[in-house]
CSV table of C-alpha atoms and ligand atoms in Angstrom, one decimal:
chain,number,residue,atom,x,y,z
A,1,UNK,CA,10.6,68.1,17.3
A,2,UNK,CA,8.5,64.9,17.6
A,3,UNK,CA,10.6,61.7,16.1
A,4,UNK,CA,8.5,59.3,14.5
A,5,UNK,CA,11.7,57.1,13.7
A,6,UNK,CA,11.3,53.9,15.7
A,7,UNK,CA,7.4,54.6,16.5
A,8,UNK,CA,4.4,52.5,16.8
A,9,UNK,CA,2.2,54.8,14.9
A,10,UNK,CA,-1.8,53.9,15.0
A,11,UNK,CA,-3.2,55.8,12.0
A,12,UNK,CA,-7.1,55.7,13.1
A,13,UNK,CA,-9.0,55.4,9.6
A,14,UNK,CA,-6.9,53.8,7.6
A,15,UNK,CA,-9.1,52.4,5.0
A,16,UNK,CA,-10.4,56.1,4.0
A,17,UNK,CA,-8.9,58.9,1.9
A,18,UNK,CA,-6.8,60.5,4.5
A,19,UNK,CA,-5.6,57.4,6.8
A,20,UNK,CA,-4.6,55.8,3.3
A,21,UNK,CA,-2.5,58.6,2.1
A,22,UNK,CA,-0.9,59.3,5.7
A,23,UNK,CA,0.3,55.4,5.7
A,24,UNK,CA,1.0,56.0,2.5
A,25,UNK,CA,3.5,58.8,3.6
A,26,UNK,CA,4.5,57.0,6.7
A,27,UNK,CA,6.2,54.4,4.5
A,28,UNK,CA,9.0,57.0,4.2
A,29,UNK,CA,9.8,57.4,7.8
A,30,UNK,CA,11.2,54.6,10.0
A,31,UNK,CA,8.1,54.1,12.0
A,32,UNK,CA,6.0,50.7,12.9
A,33,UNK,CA,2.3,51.6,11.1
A,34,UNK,CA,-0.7,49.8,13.6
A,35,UNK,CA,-4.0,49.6,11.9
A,36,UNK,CA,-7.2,48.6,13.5
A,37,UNK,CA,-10.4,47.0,11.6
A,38,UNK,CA,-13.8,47.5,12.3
A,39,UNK,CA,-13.6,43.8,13.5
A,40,UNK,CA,-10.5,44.8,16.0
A,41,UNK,CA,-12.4,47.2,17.2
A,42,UNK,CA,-15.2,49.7,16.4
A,43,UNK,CA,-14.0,53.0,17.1
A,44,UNK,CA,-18.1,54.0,18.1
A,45,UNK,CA,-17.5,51.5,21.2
A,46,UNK,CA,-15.8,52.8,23.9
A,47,UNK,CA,-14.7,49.4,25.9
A,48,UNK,CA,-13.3,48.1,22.5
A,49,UNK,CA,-11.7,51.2,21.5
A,50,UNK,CA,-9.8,51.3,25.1
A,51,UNK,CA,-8.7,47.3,24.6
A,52,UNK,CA,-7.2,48.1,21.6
A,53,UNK,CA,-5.2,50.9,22.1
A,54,UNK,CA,-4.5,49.4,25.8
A,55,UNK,CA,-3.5,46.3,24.2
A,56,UNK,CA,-1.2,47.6,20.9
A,57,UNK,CA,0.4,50.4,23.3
A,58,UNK,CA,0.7,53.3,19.8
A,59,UNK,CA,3.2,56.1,20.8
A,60,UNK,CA,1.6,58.3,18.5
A,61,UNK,CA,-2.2,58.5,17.0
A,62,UNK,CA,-3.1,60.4,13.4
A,63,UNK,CA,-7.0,60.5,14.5
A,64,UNK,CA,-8.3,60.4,10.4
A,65,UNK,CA,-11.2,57.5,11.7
A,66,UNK,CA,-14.6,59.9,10.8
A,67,UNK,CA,-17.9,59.2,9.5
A,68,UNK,CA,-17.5,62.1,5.8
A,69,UNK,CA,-19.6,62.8,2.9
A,70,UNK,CA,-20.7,65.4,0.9
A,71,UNK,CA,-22.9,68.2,1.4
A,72,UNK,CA,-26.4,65.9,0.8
A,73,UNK,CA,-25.2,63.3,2.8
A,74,UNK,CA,-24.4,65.7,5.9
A,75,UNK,CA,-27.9,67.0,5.2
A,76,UNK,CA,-29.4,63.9,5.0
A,77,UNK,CA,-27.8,62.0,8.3
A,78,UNK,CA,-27.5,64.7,10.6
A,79,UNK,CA,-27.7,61.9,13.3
A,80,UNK,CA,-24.9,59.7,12.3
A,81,UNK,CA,-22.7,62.6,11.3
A,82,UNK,CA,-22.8,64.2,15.2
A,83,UNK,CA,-22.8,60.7,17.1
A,84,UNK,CA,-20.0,59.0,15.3
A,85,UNK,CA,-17.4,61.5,15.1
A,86,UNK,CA,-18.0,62.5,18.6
A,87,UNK,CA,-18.0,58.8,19.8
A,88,UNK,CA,-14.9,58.2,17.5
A,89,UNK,CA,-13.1,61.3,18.7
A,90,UNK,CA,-14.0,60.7,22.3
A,91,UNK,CA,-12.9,56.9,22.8
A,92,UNK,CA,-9.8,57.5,20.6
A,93,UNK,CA,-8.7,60.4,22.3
A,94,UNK,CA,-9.3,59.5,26.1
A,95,UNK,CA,-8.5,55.9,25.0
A,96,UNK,CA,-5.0,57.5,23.8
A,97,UNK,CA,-5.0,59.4,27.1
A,98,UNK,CA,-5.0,56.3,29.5
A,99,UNK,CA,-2.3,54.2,27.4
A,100,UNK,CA,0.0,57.3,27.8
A,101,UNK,CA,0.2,58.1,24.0
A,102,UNK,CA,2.9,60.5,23.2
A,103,UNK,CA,1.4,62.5,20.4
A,104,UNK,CA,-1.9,62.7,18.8
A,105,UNK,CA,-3.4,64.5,15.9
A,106,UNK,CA,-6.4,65.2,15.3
A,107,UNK,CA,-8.3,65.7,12.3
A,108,UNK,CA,-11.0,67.8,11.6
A,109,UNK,CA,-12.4,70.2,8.7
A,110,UNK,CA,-13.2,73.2,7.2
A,111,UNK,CA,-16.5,73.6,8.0
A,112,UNK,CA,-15.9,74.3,11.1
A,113,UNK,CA,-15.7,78.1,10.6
A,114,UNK,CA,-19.2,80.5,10.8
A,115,UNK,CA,-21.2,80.6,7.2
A,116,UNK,CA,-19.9,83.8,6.6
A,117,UNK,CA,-16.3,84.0,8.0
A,118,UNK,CA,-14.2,86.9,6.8
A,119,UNK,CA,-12.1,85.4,4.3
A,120,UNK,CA,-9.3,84.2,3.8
A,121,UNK,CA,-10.6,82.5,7.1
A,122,UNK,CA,-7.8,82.5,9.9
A,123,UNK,CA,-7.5,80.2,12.8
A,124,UNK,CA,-9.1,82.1,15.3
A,125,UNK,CA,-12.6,83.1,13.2
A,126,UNK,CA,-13.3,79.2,15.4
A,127,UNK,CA,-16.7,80.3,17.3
A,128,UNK,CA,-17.1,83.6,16.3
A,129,UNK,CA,-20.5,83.1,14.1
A,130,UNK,CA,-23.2,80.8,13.4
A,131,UNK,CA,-22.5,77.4,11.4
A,132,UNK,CA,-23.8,76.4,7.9
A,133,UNK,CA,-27.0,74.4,8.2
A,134,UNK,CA,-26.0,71.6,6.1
A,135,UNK,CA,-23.4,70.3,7.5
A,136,UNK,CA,-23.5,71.9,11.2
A,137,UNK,CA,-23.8,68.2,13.0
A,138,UNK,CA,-20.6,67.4,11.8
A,139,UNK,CA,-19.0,70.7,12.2
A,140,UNK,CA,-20.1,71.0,16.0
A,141,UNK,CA,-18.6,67.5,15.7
A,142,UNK,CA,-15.2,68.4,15.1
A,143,UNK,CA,-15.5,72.0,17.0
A,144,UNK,CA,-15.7,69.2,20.1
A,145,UNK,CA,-12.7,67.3,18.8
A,146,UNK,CA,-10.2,70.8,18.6
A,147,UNK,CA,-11.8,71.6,22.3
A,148,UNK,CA,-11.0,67.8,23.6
A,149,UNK,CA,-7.7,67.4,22.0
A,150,UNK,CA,-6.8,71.0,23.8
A,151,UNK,CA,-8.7,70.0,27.4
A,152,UNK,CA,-6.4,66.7,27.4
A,153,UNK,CA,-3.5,69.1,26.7
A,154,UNK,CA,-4.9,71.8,29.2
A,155,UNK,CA,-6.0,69.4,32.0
A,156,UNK,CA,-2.8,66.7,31.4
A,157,UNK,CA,-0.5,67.8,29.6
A,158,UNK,CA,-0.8,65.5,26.8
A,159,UNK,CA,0.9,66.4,23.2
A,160,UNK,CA,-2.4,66.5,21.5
A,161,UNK,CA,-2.9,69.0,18.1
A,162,UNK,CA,-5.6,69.2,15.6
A,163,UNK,CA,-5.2,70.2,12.1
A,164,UNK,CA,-8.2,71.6,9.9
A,165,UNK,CA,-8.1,70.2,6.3
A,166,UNK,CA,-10.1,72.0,3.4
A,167,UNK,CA,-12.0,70.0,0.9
A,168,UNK,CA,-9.8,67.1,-0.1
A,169,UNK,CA,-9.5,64.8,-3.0
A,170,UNK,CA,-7.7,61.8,-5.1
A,171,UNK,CA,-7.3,58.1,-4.8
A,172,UNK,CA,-9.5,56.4,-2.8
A,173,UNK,CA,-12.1,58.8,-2.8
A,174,UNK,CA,-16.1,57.7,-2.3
A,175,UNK,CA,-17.5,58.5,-6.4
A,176,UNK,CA,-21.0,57.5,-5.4
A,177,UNK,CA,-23.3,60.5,-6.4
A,178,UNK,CA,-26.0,60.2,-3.6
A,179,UNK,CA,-23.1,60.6,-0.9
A,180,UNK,CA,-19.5,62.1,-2.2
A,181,UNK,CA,-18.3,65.2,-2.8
A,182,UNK,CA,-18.2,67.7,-5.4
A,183,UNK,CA,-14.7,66.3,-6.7
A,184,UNK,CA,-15.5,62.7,-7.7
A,185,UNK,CA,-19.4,63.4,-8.4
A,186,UNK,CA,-17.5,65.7,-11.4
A,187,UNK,CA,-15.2,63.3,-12.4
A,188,UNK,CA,-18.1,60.5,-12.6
A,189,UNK,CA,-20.4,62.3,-14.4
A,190,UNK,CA,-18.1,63.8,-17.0
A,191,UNK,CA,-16.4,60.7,-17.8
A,192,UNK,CA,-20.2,58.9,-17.8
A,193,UNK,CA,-21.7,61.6,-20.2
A,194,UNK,CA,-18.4,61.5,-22.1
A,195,UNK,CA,-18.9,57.6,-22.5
A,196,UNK,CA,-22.6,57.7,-23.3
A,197,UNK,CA,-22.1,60.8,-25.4
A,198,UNK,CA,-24.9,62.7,-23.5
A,199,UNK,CA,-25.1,66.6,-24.4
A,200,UNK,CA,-25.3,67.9,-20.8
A,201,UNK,CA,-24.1,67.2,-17.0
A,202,UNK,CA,-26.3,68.4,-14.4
A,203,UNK,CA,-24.3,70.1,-11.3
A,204,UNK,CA,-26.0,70.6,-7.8
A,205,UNK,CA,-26.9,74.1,-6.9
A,206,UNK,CA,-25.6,77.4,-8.9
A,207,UNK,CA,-22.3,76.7,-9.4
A,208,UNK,CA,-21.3,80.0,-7.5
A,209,UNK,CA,-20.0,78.6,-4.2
A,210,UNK,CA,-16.3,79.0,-4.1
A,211,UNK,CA,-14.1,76.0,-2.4
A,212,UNK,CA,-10.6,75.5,-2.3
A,213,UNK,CA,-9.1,72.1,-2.9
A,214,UNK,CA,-6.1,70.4,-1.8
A,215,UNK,CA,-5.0,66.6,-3.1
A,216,UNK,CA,-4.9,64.0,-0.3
A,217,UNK,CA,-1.2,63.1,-0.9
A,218,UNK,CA,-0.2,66.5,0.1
A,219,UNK,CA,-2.5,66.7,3.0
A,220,UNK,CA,-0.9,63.2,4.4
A,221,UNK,CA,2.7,65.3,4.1
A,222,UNK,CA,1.2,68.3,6.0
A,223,UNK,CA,-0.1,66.1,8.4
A,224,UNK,CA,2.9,64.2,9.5
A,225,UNK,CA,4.9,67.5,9.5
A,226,UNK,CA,3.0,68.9,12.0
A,227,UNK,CA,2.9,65.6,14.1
A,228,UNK,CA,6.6,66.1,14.0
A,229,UNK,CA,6.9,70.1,14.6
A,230,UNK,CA,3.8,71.7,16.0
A,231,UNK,CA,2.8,71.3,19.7
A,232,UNK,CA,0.6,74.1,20.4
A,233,UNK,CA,-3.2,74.0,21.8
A,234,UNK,CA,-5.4,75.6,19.1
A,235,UNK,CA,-5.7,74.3,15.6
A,236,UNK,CA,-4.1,74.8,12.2
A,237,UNK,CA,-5.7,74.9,8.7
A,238,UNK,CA,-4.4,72.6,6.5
A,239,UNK,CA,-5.2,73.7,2.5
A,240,UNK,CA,-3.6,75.2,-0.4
A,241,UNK,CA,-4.5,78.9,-0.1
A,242,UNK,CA,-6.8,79.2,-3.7
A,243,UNK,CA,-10.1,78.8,-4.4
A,244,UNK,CA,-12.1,78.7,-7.4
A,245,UNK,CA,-15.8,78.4,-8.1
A,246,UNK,CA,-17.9,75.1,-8.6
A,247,UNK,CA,-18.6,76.2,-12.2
A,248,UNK,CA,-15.2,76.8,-13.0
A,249,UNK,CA,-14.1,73.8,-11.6
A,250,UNK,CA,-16.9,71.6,-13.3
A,251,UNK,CA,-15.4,73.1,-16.7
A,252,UNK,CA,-12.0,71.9,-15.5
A,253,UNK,CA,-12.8,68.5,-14.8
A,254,UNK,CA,-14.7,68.0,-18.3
A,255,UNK,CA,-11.4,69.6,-19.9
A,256,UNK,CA,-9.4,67.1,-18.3
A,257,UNK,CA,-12.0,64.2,-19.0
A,258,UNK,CA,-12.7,65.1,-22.4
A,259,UNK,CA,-16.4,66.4,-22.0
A,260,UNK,CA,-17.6,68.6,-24.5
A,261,UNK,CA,-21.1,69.1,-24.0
A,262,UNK,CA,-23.2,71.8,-22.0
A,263,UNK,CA,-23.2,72.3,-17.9
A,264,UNK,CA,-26.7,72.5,-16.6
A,265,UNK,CA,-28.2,73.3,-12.8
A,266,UNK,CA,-30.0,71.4,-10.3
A,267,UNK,CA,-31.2,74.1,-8.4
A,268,UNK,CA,-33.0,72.2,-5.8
A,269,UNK,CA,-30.0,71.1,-4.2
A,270,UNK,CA,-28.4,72.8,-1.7
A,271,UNK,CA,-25.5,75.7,-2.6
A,272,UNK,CA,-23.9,75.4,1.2
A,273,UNK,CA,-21.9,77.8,2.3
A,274,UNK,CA,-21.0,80.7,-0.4
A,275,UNK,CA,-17.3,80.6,0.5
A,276,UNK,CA,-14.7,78.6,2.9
A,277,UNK,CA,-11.3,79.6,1.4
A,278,UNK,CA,-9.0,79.3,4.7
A,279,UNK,CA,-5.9,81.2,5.4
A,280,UNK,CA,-2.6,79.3,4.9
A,281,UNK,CA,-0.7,81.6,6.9
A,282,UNK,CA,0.2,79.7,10.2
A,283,UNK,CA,1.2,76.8,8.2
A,284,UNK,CA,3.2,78.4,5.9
A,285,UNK,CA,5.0,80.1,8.8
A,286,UNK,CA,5.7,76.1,9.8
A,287,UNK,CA,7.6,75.7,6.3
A,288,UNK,CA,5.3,73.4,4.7
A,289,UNK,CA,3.7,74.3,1.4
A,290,UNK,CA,1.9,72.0,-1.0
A,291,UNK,CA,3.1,70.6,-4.0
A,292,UNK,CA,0.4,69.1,-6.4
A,293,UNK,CA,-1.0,71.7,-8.5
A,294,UNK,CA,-5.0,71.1,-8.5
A,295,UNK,CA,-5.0,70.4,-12.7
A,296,UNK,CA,-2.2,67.7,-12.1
A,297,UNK,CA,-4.0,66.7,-9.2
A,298,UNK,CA,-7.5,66.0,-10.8
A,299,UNK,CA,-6.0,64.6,-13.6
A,300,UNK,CA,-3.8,61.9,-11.8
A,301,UNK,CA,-7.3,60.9,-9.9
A,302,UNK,CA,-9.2,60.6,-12.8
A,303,UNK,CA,-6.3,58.2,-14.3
A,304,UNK,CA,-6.9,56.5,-10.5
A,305,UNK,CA,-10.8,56.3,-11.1
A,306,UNK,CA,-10.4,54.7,-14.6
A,307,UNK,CA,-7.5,52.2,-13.3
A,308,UNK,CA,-9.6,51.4,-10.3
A,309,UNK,CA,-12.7,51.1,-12.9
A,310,UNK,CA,-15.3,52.3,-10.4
B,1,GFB,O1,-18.2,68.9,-1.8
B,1,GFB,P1,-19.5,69.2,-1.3
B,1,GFB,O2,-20.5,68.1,-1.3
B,1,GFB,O3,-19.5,69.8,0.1
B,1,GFB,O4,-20.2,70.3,-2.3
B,1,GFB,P2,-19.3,71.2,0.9
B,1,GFB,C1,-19.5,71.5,-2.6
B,1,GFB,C2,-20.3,72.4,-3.6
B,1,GFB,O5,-20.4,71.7,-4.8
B,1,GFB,C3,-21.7,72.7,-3.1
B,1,GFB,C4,-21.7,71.7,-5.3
B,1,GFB,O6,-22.0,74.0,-3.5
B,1,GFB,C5,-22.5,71.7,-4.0
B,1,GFB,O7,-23.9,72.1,-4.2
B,1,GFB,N1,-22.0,70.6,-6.2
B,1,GFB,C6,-22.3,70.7,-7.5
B,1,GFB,C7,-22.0,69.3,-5.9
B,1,GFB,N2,-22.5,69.5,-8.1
B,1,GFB,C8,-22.3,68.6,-7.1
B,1,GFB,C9,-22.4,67.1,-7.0
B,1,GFB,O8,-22.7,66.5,-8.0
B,1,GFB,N3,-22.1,66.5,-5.8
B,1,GFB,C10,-21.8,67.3,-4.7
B,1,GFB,N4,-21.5,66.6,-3.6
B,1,GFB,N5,-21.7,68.6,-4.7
B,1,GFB,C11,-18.9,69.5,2.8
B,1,GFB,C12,-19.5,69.3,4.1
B,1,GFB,O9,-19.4,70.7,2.3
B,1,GFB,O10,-17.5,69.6,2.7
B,1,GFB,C13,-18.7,68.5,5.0
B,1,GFB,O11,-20.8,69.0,4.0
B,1,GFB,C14,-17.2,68.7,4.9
B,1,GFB,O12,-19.1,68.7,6.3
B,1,GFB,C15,-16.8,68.7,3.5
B,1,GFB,O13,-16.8,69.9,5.5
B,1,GFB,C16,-15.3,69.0,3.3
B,1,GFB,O14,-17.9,71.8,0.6
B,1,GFB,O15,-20.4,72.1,0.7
């Protein structure tokens, strides 16, 4: 057992999905939160990176910091999608390293698995196939992150872990179409087409790539219940166990937005990878299990979207 009571916890990435809904959980355990702007430090520089965490001394690290989009923006920015997580990952972690951190977690994704994984995919299907091309510069990314958080652990000793979320959503999510993911590009364009009384939504691709889904707010509670009872080298998927296709899932979210009209295809867009439902076995066997059922779920952030009128 790891104690966060009484810590100086840095959650890296606070102002995204994830670090918002881990400091969001944090608030219910007795810990010191440390957050770091891009003006305290940008987590792409390695000096400044090392000052600050030299300088604020964190016992423990939730590694969330990452540059994410959807599936055309990891298409589109190969570049930026390989450097920054590997700079971020690298500085935070060796950064952590030096200033004798206690604990870090690392946080990576899905898509780390080969294109076509036997499914559900467990743990160890990690580098046993080729990637999917459209978001490979970020999964090789994060492959690099599990492997680093496990040298540090191998070479030092260091209580370093990695956890593998599936395709997340809810408050705070990027809704911009060019650049989010399937989620909140739903939710905008039902509620738009609702609102402008338009007869169709146009979806990217065929609509028969399966994804599983699992709301932010439990993610954050997976995370800091690991941080508290793993310490293993390896990783460990983080998601809900269910998938369901992007069709099905578009005729969900215009249920729950009130879209009646038809569902059409862009078929110049990119599918991705035909299936990435992971196995929840190894973190079930750690006694965590979610709790937000994915209708609840998608209807609570599309409450958040209209609040946050975005
Ligand atoms: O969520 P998404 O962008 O990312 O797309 P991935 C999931 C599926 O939804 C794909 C389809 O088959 C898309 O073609 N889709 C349908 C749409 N309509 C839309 C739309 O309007 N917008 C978007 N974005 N998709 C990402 C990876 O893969 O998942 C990242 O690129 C990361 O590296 C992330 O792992 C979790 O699930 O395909």
């Amino acid at each position: 057992m790891y104690a966060l009571r009484g810590k100086r916890v840095w959650v890296a990435g606070h102002r995204g999905m994830v670090g918002s809904a881990i400091i969001r959980r944090l608030a219910r355990e007795d810990c010191e939160i440390l957050t770091a702007s891009r003006q305290d430090a940008d987590l792409r520089d390695q000096a400044a990176t090392a000052a600050w965490i030299g300088r604020e001394k964190p016992d423990a690290v939730f590694l969330a910091a990452a540059k994410v989009g959807g599936i055309l923006a990891n298409d589109t920015y190969p570049a930026d999608f390989l450097y920054d997580n590997l700079m971020i990952e690298a500085n935070i972690i060796n950064g952590a390293h030096k200033a004798g951190v206690e604990k870090l977690m690392f946080l990576g994704s899905s898509c780390i698995y080969p294109k076509f994984a036997p499914q559900p995919i467990t743990e160890d299907a990690l580098l046993t196939g080729t990637l999917e091309p459209t978001n490979e510069w970020y999964a090789i990314a994060k492959i690099a992150g599990i492997k680093l958080a496990d040298a540090y652990r191998k070479q030092h000793g260091d209580d370093y872990i990695s956890g593998m979320p599936t395709n997340l959503y809810g408050p705070g999510d990027n809704f911009d179409l060019n650049s989010s993911h399937v989620m909140p590009a739903l939710i905008r364009k039902a509620h738009e087409a609702k609102l402008s009384g338009a007869s169709e939504i146009t979806i990217w691709g065929t609509g028969t790539p399966r994804r599983e889904f699992l709301h932010v707010d439990d993610c954050a509670d997976a995370c800091v219940h690991l941080m508290r009872t793993h310490s293993e080298a390896g990783h460990v998927n983080i998601g809900s166990g269910e998938d369901i296709t992007i069709l099905e899932l578009t005729e969900m979210v215009c249920e729950i937005v009130g879209f009646q009209g038809k569902i059409v295809h862009d078929l110049s867009k990119p599918d991705g990878t035909p299936r990435k439902l992971m196995s929840a076995d190894k973190l079930r066997a750690t006694g965590w299990s979610p709790k937000i059922a994915l209708r609840d779920g998608i209807s609570a952030v599309y409450h958040w979207f209209l609040d946050h009128k975005i």
